[in-house]
Coordinates of C-alpha atoms and ligand atoms in Angstrom, one line a residue:
M1 CA 4.0 23.1 -33.7
R2 CA 3.9 22.6 -30.2
G3 CA 0.4 24.1 -28.6
V4 CA -0.8 25.4 -31.6
K5 CA -3.1 24.2 -34.6
T6 CA -0.8 22.6 -37.5
S7 CA -1.2 20.6 -40.1
V8 CA 2.5 20.7 -41.5
I9 CA 4.2 18.3 -40.2
P10 CA 8.0 18.1 -41.6
D11 CA 8.6 14.3 -43.7
F12 CA 11.9 13.2 -41.7
T13 CA 10.5 10.1 -43.0
Q14 CA 12.4 11.1 -46.4
N15 CA 15.5 11.3 -45.1
P16 CA 17.5 8.4 -44.4
K17 CA 20.1 9.4 -42.0
L18 CA 17.0 11.0 -39.8
L19 CA 15.2 7.7 -40.6
E20 CA 18.2 5.6 -38.5
I21 CA 18.6 8.6 -35.6
F22 CA 14.8 8.0 -35.6
G23 CA 14.9 3.9 -35.5
E24 CA 17.6 3.7 -32.6
S25 CA 16.3 2.5 -29.4
G26 CA 16.5 5.2 -26.0
P27 CA 14.7 5.6 -23.4
Y28 CA 11.4 7.8 -23.5
Y29 CA 12.6 9.4 -20.1
T30 CA 8.9 8.8 -17.7
S31 CA 11.3 8.7 -15.0
Y32 CA 15.3 10.6 -15.5
P33 CA 17.0 8.1 -14.0
T34 CA 15.4 5.7 -16.7
H35 CA 13.5 2.6 -14.4
G36 CA 16.6 0.2 -15.4
N37 CA 18.9 2.1 -13.6
W38 CA 17.4 2.0 -10.6
S39 CA 19.9 0.5 -8.4
N40 CA 20.0 1.0 -5.3
P41 CA 18.7 -1.6 -2.8
L42 CA 16.0 0.7 -0.9
N43 CA 13.0 -1.0 1.4
H44 CA 10.6 0.5 3.8
A45 CA 12.5 2.0 6.0
D46 CA 14.0 4.6 3.5
Y47 CA 10.9 5.0 2.4
V48 CA 9.5 6.4 5.7
K49 CA 13.0 8.7 6.0
S50 CA 12.4 9.6 2.4
M51 CA 8.7 10.5 3.1
K52 CA 9.2 12.0 6.3
D53 CA 11.7 14.9 4.6
F54 CA 10.1 15.5 1.9
F55 CA 7.1 16.8 3.3
L56 CA 9.5 18.7 6.4
K57 CA 10.9 20.7 3.9
N58 CA 7.6 20.8 0.8
G59 CA 4.0 20.4 3.5
D60 CA 2.2 21.9 0.9
V61 CA 3.0 21.1 -2.6
P62 CA 0.8 18.9 -5.1
I63 CA 0.9 15.8 -5.2
H64 CA -0.4 13.2 -7.4
I65 CA -1.6 9.4 -6.3
Y66 CA -0.5 6.0 -8.2
V67 CA -3.3 3.4 -7.9
H68 CA -2.9 0.2 -9.5
I69 CA -5.0 -2.6 -9.5
P70 CA -3.2 -5.8 -11.3
F71 CA -6.3 -8.1 -12.7
C72 CA -7.7 -8.1 -16.5
A73 CA -10.5 -10.8 -18.0
K74 CA -8.5 -11.6 -20.8
L75 CA -4.8 -11.5 -21.6
C76 CA -4.6 -9.1 -24.2
F77 CA -1.3 -10.6 -26.2
Y78 CA 0.6 -8.1 -26.8
C79 CA 0.4 -6.8 -22.6
I80 CA 3.6 -5.5 -21.0
C81 CA 1.7 -4.5 -18.2
N82 CA 1.7 -5.9 -14.0
I83 CA -1.4 -8.2 -14.8
V84 CA -3.2 -11.0 -13.1
V85 CA -6.1 -12.8 -15.5
T86 CA -8.8 -13.7 -13.3
N87 CA -12.2 -13.8 -13.1
N88 CA -12.3 -14.9 -9.4
R89 CA -14.2 -12.2 -7.2
E90 CA -12.7 -13.6 -4.3
R91 CA -9.6 -12.7 -5.1
M92 CA -9.9 -9.3 -6.0
Q93 CA -11.9 -8.5 -3.0
Y94 CA -8.8 -10.3 -1.1
F95 CA -6.3 -8.0 -2.8
V96 CA -8.9 -5.0 -2.5
D97 CA -8.6 -5.8 1.2
Y98 CA -5.0 -5.6 1.8
L99 CA -5.3 -2.5 -0.9
C100 CA -6.9 -0.2 1.5
R101 CA -4.1 -1.4 4.3
E102 CA -1.7 0.3 1.9
I103 CA -4.0 3.2 2.0
D104 CA -4.3 2.9 5.9
L105 CA -0.4 2.3 6.3
L106 CA 0.2 6.1 4.2
G107 CA -2.2 7.6 6.6
A108 CA -0.7 6.4 9.7
L109 CA 2.7 7.9 8.5
F110 CA 0.3 10.9 7.6
D111 CA -0.9 11.0 10.9
E112 CA 2.2 10.3 13.3
N113 CA 4.1 13.2 12.0
S114 CA 1.3 15.7 11.5
I115 CA 1.3 15.8 7.6
I116 CA -1.6 16.6 5.6
P117 CA -0.7 16.1 1.9
N118 CA -1.9 18.4 -1.1
I119 CA -3.1 15.3 -3.2
K120 CA -4.4 17.3 -6.3
E121 CA -4.2 14.4 -8.6
I122 CA -5.5 10.3 -8.9
H123 CA -5.4 7.7 -11.3
L124 CA -6.7 4.3 -11.0
G125 CA -4.4 2.3 -13.3
G126 CA -3.6 -1.4 -14.3
G127 CA -4.8 -4.1 -15.6
T128 CA -7.9 -2.8 -15.3
P129 CA -9.8 -1.2 -12.6
S130 CA -13.0 -1.2 -14.0
H131 CA -12.5 -5.4 -13.9
L132 CA -13.9 -5.0 -10.5
E133 CA -17.0 -5.1 -8.6
N134 CA -18.4 -1.1 -8.6
D135 CA -18.8 -1.6 -4.8
Q136 CA -15.4 -2.8 -4.0
L137 CA -14.4 0.7 -6.4
E138 CA -16.4 2.3 -4.1
H139 CA -14.8 0.9 -1.3
I140 CA -11.0 1.8 -2.8
V141 CA -12.2 5.2 -3.6
N142 CA -13.7 5.9 0.3
K143 CA -10.9 5.1 1.3
L144 CA -8.5 7.2 -0.4
G145 CA -10.7 10.0 0.6
G146 CA -9.2 9.7 4.0
I147 CA -6.0 10.7 3.0
A148 CA -6.9 13.2 0.0
D149 CA -10.0 15.7 -0.1
L150 CA -11.6 14.0 -2.6
E151 CA -13.3 17.1 -3.9
G152 CA -10.0 19.4 -4.0
L153 CA -9.0 17.2 -7.0
S154 CA -7.9 18.7 -10.2
E155 CA -7.9 15.5 -12.1
F156 CA -9.4 12.1 -11.0
A157 CA -8.6 9.2 -14.1
M158 CA -9.4 5.8 -14.3
E159 CA -7.9 3.7 -17.2
I160 CA -11.0 1.4 -18.4
D161 CA -11.1 -1.8 -21.0
P162 CA -14.0 -1.0 -22.5
R163 CA -15.5 -4.2 -23.0
T164 CA -15.7 -4.6 -19.3
T165 CA -17.6 -1.2 -18.6
S166 CA -21.4 0.3 -19.2
Q167 CA -22.8 3.6 -19.6
E168 CA -24.0 3.2 -16.6
N169 CA -20.7 1.9 -15.3
L170 CA -19.1 5.0 -16.6
K171 CA -21.5 7.1 -14.9
F172 CA -21.0 5.4 -11.9
Y173 CA -17.3 5.9 -11.7
N174 CA -18.6 9.9 -11.7
T175 CA -20.6 9.6 -8.9
L176 CA -17.5 8.8 -7.7
G177 CA -15.5 11.8 -8.2
I178 CA -14.1 10.8 -11.3
N179 CA -13.3 13.2 -13.7
R180 CA -11.3 11.6 -17.1
I181 CA -11.7 8.4 -18.8
S182 CA -8.8 6.9 -20.3
F183 CA -9.9 3.6 -22.7
G184 CA -7.9 0.7 -24.1
V185 CA -8.0 1.3 -27.6
Q186 CA -5.1 -0.5 -29.8
D187 CA -6.7 -0.4 -32.8
F188 CA -9.7 -0.6 -34.4
D189 CA -9.1 -3.1 -37.3
A190 CA -11.2 -6.5 -36.9
D191 CA -7.8 -8.9 -37.9
V192 CA -5.5 -6.6 -35.7
Q193 CA -8.2 -7.9 -32.7
L194 CA -8.0 -10.4 -33.1
A195 CA -4.2 -11.6 -33.6
I196 CA -4.3 -9.6 -30.3
N197 CA -6.7 -11.4 -28.7
R198 CA -9.0 -8.1 -28.0
V199 CA -11.8 -7.8 -29.9
Q200 CA -13.9 -4.0 -29.6
P201 CA -15.1 -2.9 -32.4
M202 CA -15.1 0.7 -32.9
E203 CA -18.6 0.8 -32.4
M204 CA -18.4 -0.7 -28.7
V205 CA -16.0 2.3 -28.0
E206 CA -18.7 4.6 -29.7
G207 CA -21.7 2.8 -27.7
L208 CA -19.9 3.7 -24.3
L209 CA -19.6 7.8 -25.2
S210 CA -23.2 9.0 -25.8
P211 CA -23.7 12.3 -25.1
D212 CA -24.9 11.8 -21.7
V213 CA -21.2 10.0 -20.3
R214 CA -19.3 12.5 -22.3
E215 CA -21.2 15.4 -20.5
C216 CA -19.8 13.8 -17.6
F217 CA -16.1 14.0 -17.8
D218 CA -14.2 17.2 -18.2
G219 CA -12.2 14.2 -20.8
F220 CA -11.1 10.9 -22.6
N221 CA -8.0 9.7 -23.7
F222 CA -7.6 6.4 -25.8
D223 CA -4.4 4.4 -25.9
L224 CA -2.9 3.6 -29.3
L225 CA 0.1 1.4 -30.2
Y226 CA 1.8 1.0 -33.6
G227 CA 3.4 -1.8 -34.9
L228 CA 1.0 -4.7 -34.1
P229 CA 1.1 -8.2 -35.6
K230 CA -1.3 -7.7 -39.0
Q231 CA -1.2 -3.4 -38.4
N232 CA 0.2 -1.7 -41.7
R233 CA -0.2 2.1 -42.9
K234 CA -3.5 1.8 -44.7
T235 CA -4.9 -0.2 -41.3
F236 CA -3.5 2.1 -39.4
K237 CA -4.3 5.5 -41.5
K238 CA -8.4 4.0 -40.9
T239 CA -8.2 3.5 -37.2
V240 CA -6.5 6.7 -36.4
D241 CA -9.8 8.3 -39.2
L242 CA -12.1 5.9 -36.7
V243 CA -10.5 7.7 -33.8
K244 CA -10.2 11.5 -34.9
Q245 CA -14.6 10.4 -35.6
L246 CA -14.8 9.6 -31.6
A247 CA -12.9 13.3 -31.0
P248 CA -11.1 12.1 -27.4
E249 CA -10.1 14.7 -25.4
R250 CA -6.5 13.1 -25.6
I251 CA -5.0 10.5 -27.2
T252 CA -1.6 8.3 -26.0
L253 CA 0.1 7.0 -29.2
L254 CA 2.7 3.7 -27.7
K255 CA 5.2 1.7 -29.8
Y256 CA 4.1 -1.6 -29.4
A257 CA 7.2 -2.9 -27.7
H258 CA 7.6 -7.0 -28.1
A259 CA 9.3 -8.8 -25.6
P260 CA 8.5 -12.5 -26.2
E261 CA 11.7 -13.2 -23.6
L262 CA 9.8 -10.8 -20.7
R263 CA 6.6 -11.9 -20.9
K264 CA 5.6 -15.1 -22.7
H265 CA 2.6 -15.0 -24.0
M266 CA 4.0 -12.3 -26.6
R267 CA 5.2 -15.5 -28.2
L268 CA 1.4 -16.2 -28.6
I269 CA 1.5 -13.3 -31.7
N270 CA 3.7 -14.9 -34.3
S271 CA 6.4 -11.8 -35.5
E272 CA 6.1 -13.2 -38.4
M273 CA 2.5 -10.7 -38.8
L274 CA 4.7 -7.9 -37.0
P275 CA 4.9 -4.9 -39.4
S276 CA 8.1 -4.5 -40.7
V277 CA 10.8 -2.1 -38.9
D278 CA 11.1 0.3 -41.8
E279 CA 7.3 0.7 -41.8
L280 CA 7.3 2.2 -37.9
P281 CA 7.9 5.5 -38.8
L282 CA 6.1 6.0 -42.2
M283 CA 2.8 4.6 -39.4
F284 CA 4.2 6.8 -36.8
H285 CA 4.5 9.9 -39.2
D286 CA 1.0 9.6 -40.9
A287 CA -0.3 9.6 -37.5
V288 CA 1.3 12.4 -37.1
Q289 CA 0.8 14.0 -39.6
S290 CA -2.8 13.2 -39.6
L291 CA -4.0 14.2 -35.9
T292 CA -2.5 17.1 -36.3
A293 CA -4.3 17.8 -39.4
G294 CA -7.3 17.5 -37.5
G295 CA -6.6 19.9 -35.0
Y296 CA -4.5 18.1 -31.9
V297 CA -2.0 19.5 -30.4
W298 CA 1.6 17.4 -30.6
V299 CA 2.1 17.5 -27.4
G300 CA 5.0 15.5 -27.5
I301 CA 6.7 12.4 -28.4
D302 CA 3.8 9.9 -28.0
H303 CA 0.9 12.2 -26.4
F304 CA -1.7 14.7 -28.6
A305 CA -4.6 16.9 -27.1
K306 CA -6.7 18.9 -28.6
P307 CA -6.3 22.9 -27.8
S308 CA -8.7 23.0 -25.5
D309 CA -7.6 20.6 -23.1
D310 CA -5.7 21.0 -19.8
L311 CA -2.0 18.8 -21.4
A312 CA -1.7 20.9 -24.6
Q313 CA -2.5 24.9 -22.4
A314 CA 0.6 23.7 -20.1
V315 CA 2.5 22.6 -23.0
A316 CA 1.8 26.3 -24.7
E317 CA 2.4 27.2 -21.7
K318 CA 5.6 25.4 -21.0
R319 CA 4.0 23.7 -17.0
A320 CA 3.7 20.1 -19.2
W321 CA 6.1 17.3 -16.7
R322 CA 6.2 13.6 -17.6
N323 CA 5.8 10.9 -15.3
F324 CA 5.5 7.2 -15.2
G325 CA 1.9 8.0 -17.1
G326 CA 3.1 10.2 -20.1
F327 CA 2.9 13.6 -19.9
T328 CA 1.0 15.8 -17.7
T329 CA -0.1 19.0 -16.9
G330 CA 3.1 19.6 -15.1
E331 CA 0.7 20.3 -11.3
T332 CA 2.3 17.5 -9.6
H333 CA 5.9 16.8 -9.9
N334 CA 5.8 13.9 -6.8
L335 CA 4.4 10.7 -6.8
I336 CA 3.2 8.9 -4.5
G337 CA 2.6 5.2 -5.7
I338 CA -0.3 2.1 -4.0
G339 CA -0.5 -1.3 -5.0
P340 CA 2.3 -3.7 -6.7
T341 CA 5.0 -2.6 -8.7
A342 CA 3.8 0.8 -8.4
T343 CA 6.1 3.7 -8.3
C344 CA 7.2 6.5 -7.0
A345 CA 9.0 9.4 -7.3
I346 CA 9.3 11.6 -3.8
G347 CA 11.7 14.5 -3.6
N348 CA 15.0 13.2 -5.3
A349 CA 14.0 9.4 -4.9
Y350 CA 12.4 6.8 -6.4
Y351 CA 10.6 3.5 -5.3
Q352 CA 8.7 0.6 -6.6
N353 CA 6.1 -1.4 -4.8
A354 CA 6.9 -5.5 -5.2
Y355 CA 6.0 -7.2 -7.8
A356 CA 5.4 -10.9 -6.8
M357 CA 1.8 -10.4 -5.2
K358 CA 3.7 -12.5 -2.1
E359 CA 6.2 -10.6 -1.3
Y360 CA 3.1 -7.3 -1.6
Y361 CA 1.1 -9.1 0.7
K362 CA 3.7 -9.9 2.8
A363 CA 4.3 -6.8 3.4
I364 CA 1.4 -5.0 4.5
D365 CA 1.4 -7.8 6.9
E366 CA 3.8 -7.5 9.1
G367 CA 3.1 -3.5 8.8
K368 CA 5.2 -2.4 6.0
F369 CA 5.6 -0.6 3.0
P370 CA 5.9 -3.3 0.0
I371 CA 9.0 -1.1 -1.5
Q372 CA 11.4 -3.7 -3.2
Q373 CA 13.6 -1.4 -5.2
G374 CA 14.2 2.4 -5.7
Y375 CA 16.9 5.2 -6.3
Q376 CA 18.0 7.8 -4.5
M377 CA 19.3 10.2 -7.0
D378 CA 22.6 12.6 -6.0
S379 CA 22.7 16.4 -7.2
D380 CA 24.1 15.4 -10.7
E381 CA 21.3 13.5 -11.8
V382 CA 18.6 16.1 -10.5
L383 CA 19.8 18.2 -12.5
R384 CA 20.2 16.2 -15.7
R385 CA 16.7 14.8 -15.1
E386 CA 16.0 18.7 -14.9
V387 CA 17.8 19.2 -18.0
I388 CA 16.0 16.3 -19.6
L389 CA 12.3 16.6 -19.0
K390 CA 12.3 20.3 -19.9
I391 CA 13.7 19.4 -23.8
L392 CA 10.9 16.9 -23.9
C393 CA 8.5 19.0 -22.2
D394 CA 9.1 22.5 -23.6
S395 CA 11.1 21.1 -26.7
S396 CA 13.7 24.1 -25.8
L397 CA 16.2 24.9 -23.1
D398 CA 16.9 28.4 -21.3
Y399 CA 20.2 27.7 -20.2
K400 CA 20.1 30.8 -17.6
Q401 CA 16.9 29.1 -16.2
I402 CA 19.0 26.2 -14.9
E403 CA 21.8 28.3 -13.3
S404 CA 19.8 30.5 -11.9
K405 CA 18.4 27.0 -10.4
F406 CA 21.3 25.0 -10.0
G407 CA 23.8 27.5 -9.8
I408 CA 25.9 26.1 -12.4
S409 CA 27.0 28.1 -15.2
F410 CA 25.7 25.8 -17.7
P411 CA 28.7 26.0 -20.7
D412 CA 31.1 24.7 -18.8
Y413 CA 29.1 22.2 -16.7
F414 CA 28.1 20.6 -19.7
A415 CA 30.6 21.9 -22.3
R416 CA 30.8 17.8 -23.6
E417 CA 27.0 17.3 -24.4
L418 CA 26.2 20.9 -26.3
A419 CA 29.5 20.0 -28.9
S420 CA 27.9 16.4 -29.3
L421 CA 24.4 18.7 -29.7
G422 CA 25.9 20.2 -33.1
T423 CA 25.7 17.5 -35.4
F424 CA 22.2 18.0 -34.5
E425 CA 22.5 20.9 -34.9
R426 CA 23.7 20.1 -39.2
D427 CA 20.7 17.8 -39.3
G428 CA 18.2 20.6 -38.8
I429 CA 17.0 18.9 -35.3
L430 CA 17.7 21.8 -33.3
E431 CA 19.2 24.9 -33.3
F432 CA 21.4 27.1 -30.9
N433 CA 19.6 31.1 -30.4
G434 CA 22.6 32.5 -28.1
E435 CA 21.9 31.0 -24.3
S436 CA 19.2 28.5 -25.8
F437 CA 18.0 26.0 -28.0
N438 CA 15.2 24.9 -29.2
L439 CA 13.5 21.7 -31.5
T440 CA 12.6 22.7 -34.4
P441 CA 9.7 21.9 -36.6
T442 CA 11.4 18.5 -38.0
G443 CA 12.9 17.7 -34.4
Q444 CA 9.5 17.5 -32.7
F445 CA 10.3 13.7 -33.4
F446 CA 14.0 13.8 -32.0
G447 CA 14.0 15.2 -28.4
R448 CA 14.4 11.7 -26.9
H449 CA 17.3 11.9 -28.9
V450 CA 18.5 15.0 -27.9
A451 CA 18.0 14.7 -24.3
K452 CA 19.8 11.0 -24.5
V453 CA 23.1 13.1 -24.6
F454 CA 22.2 14.0 -21.3
D455 CA 21.8 11.3 -19.7
K456 CA 25.3 10.0 -18.2
F457 CA 24.0 6.7 -18.1
L458 CA 24.4 6.4 -21.7
Q459 CA 27.2 8.0 -22.0
K460 CA 29.1 5.3 -19.8
T461 CA 27.1 2.7 -21.7
E462 CA 26.2 2.7 -25.1
G463 CA 28.6 6.1 -26.4
V464 CA 26.1 8.1 -27.0
Y465 CA 28.8 10.7 -28.7
Q466 CA 28.9 9.0 -31.4
I467 CA 25.3 8.5 -32.2
T468 CA 25.2 11.1 -35.4
G469 CA 28.6 11.9 -35.8
P470 CA 29.0 13.4 -38.5
Ligands
LIG1 C1 -3.2 -1.0 -18.7 S1 -3.2 -1.0 -19.9 C2 -5.1 0.6 -20.3 C3 -5.8 0.1 -19.5 C4 -7.1 -1.6 -19.5 N1 -6.4 -2.0 -19.0 C5 -7.0 -1.9 -21.2 O1 -6.0 -2.6 -21.4 O2 -8.1 -1.3 -21.7 C6 -2.0 0.8 -20.2 C7 -1.5 0.8 -21.9 O3 -0.2 0.1 -21.8 C8 0.2 -0.1 -23.3 N2 1.1 -1.2 -23.3 C9 0.5 -2.5 -23.1 N3 1.3 -3.5 -23.6 C10 2.4 -2.6 -24.3 C11 3.6 -2.6 -24.7 N4 3.9 -4.1 -25.1 N5 4.0 -1.7 -25.7 C12 3.5 -0.7 -25.3 N6 2.7 -0.2 -24.7 C13 1.8 -1.1 -24.3 C14 -1.1 0.0 -23.6 O4 -1.6 0.8 -24.7 C15 -2.4 0.0 -23.3 O5 -3.9 0.8 -23.1
LIG2 S1 -3.8 -4.0 -21.8 FE1 -5.1 -3.7 -20.5 S2 -6.7 -5.5 -20.2 FE2 -5.1 -6.2 -21.8 S3 -4.4 -7.0 -20.2 FE3 -3.3 -5.0 -20.4 S4 -3.8 -4.5 -18.5 FE4 -5.0 -6.0 -19.4

């Protein structure tokens, strides 16, 4: 199932018990502990200490850099990201100057401590990096060139709103070294696009992907959302068919998170227009079936890749990893975030930059990293992170591998967890093989649910052991 082409996807939607399990809420584990559990009041000084300690011990470890550029031209009603809708060029230039000053702070930290970071991946995200002018983007990339060898990067990716770019711009980004593009697509249906305030016909995306543009890049990713207003099984199947025609190398398929209490603008979506809760697993299953039948490898949870893509190969070789952006090829496990709200995973600590632009600018004016919160893991959490990510990335868990890395007896340490996995075995979700277990083909839909059993925060608050009790 994983790492191979297949057109046979088990239909768990025919089994009411599995449907019930699938519908349970739970984390997507882009970090462990998950963001909601980062409770330590960490600040600039903690961050500086974590960075120094980490690089002292791990000088040459490959690093991923994420840069958050929060601006968008227009509000998409479904958007949950931290964004600023503006077309005010001066406001954006003001931000670019501060962002570059944050990169300077990082450069100074490296220089003062004789650190030469081995930066292998950079991701420009947001918001919409393509909403900046080309010269602003070039300025940021040149600044990043002061801390990273841009020519030595394995991956230099950029998120793009197809409505804010052109073939010429895409070629320009490539001259800056960008080798992967991620397009926000979401859905190609005209009624859905109207309901989400994002009109972007398939022809617009197709028009950008000329052979010479494709030639410039190692690959394209399309973001898709299911659960949007006016969507149904039929319309979404059509969107997936059109996506397959355009043949991006990677696809990210997320469930729409409707949180009007958190993002007021989501009230502009009439909740009566949302597909029913019962339809969601069917839409997801249809999409998995269609994409795998179309030759995509199901990387896990929400990601698909062509078999020739690095990500599919990383899964086949059990090298894949998961970070705040989803599944990765696993070259980097440590990540530095730059820009408002950007998150950082360095060694055994997480950090996050300020949300409010005012706070972000204030910290930079004071010559400080704009850290707002974070989390310092203990040794049990580091172990659980490894177990959870291994289940999600490899669809299996080898006890010996964990034992040799952490010096524990897996069956003793996780006796309670292993006992509660029995119910997943009975439901055909996983199989035990002596000193390991793996997800079955049906179990591919339930990696998150199995991983939850090892999440100590859910053990405390949600009684995870009861979730599939006999
Ligand atoms: C920063 S946006 C993508 C880049 C660019 N701004 C664009 O929209 O074309 C990142 C992705 O977050 C996802 N996203 C946004 N709001 C979401 C929500 N409410 N639930 C789930 N995913 C969401 C979308 O798939 C979106 O493409
Ligand atoms: S989906 Fe992308 S373009 Fe739309 S508001 Fe969110 S970040 Fe901006």
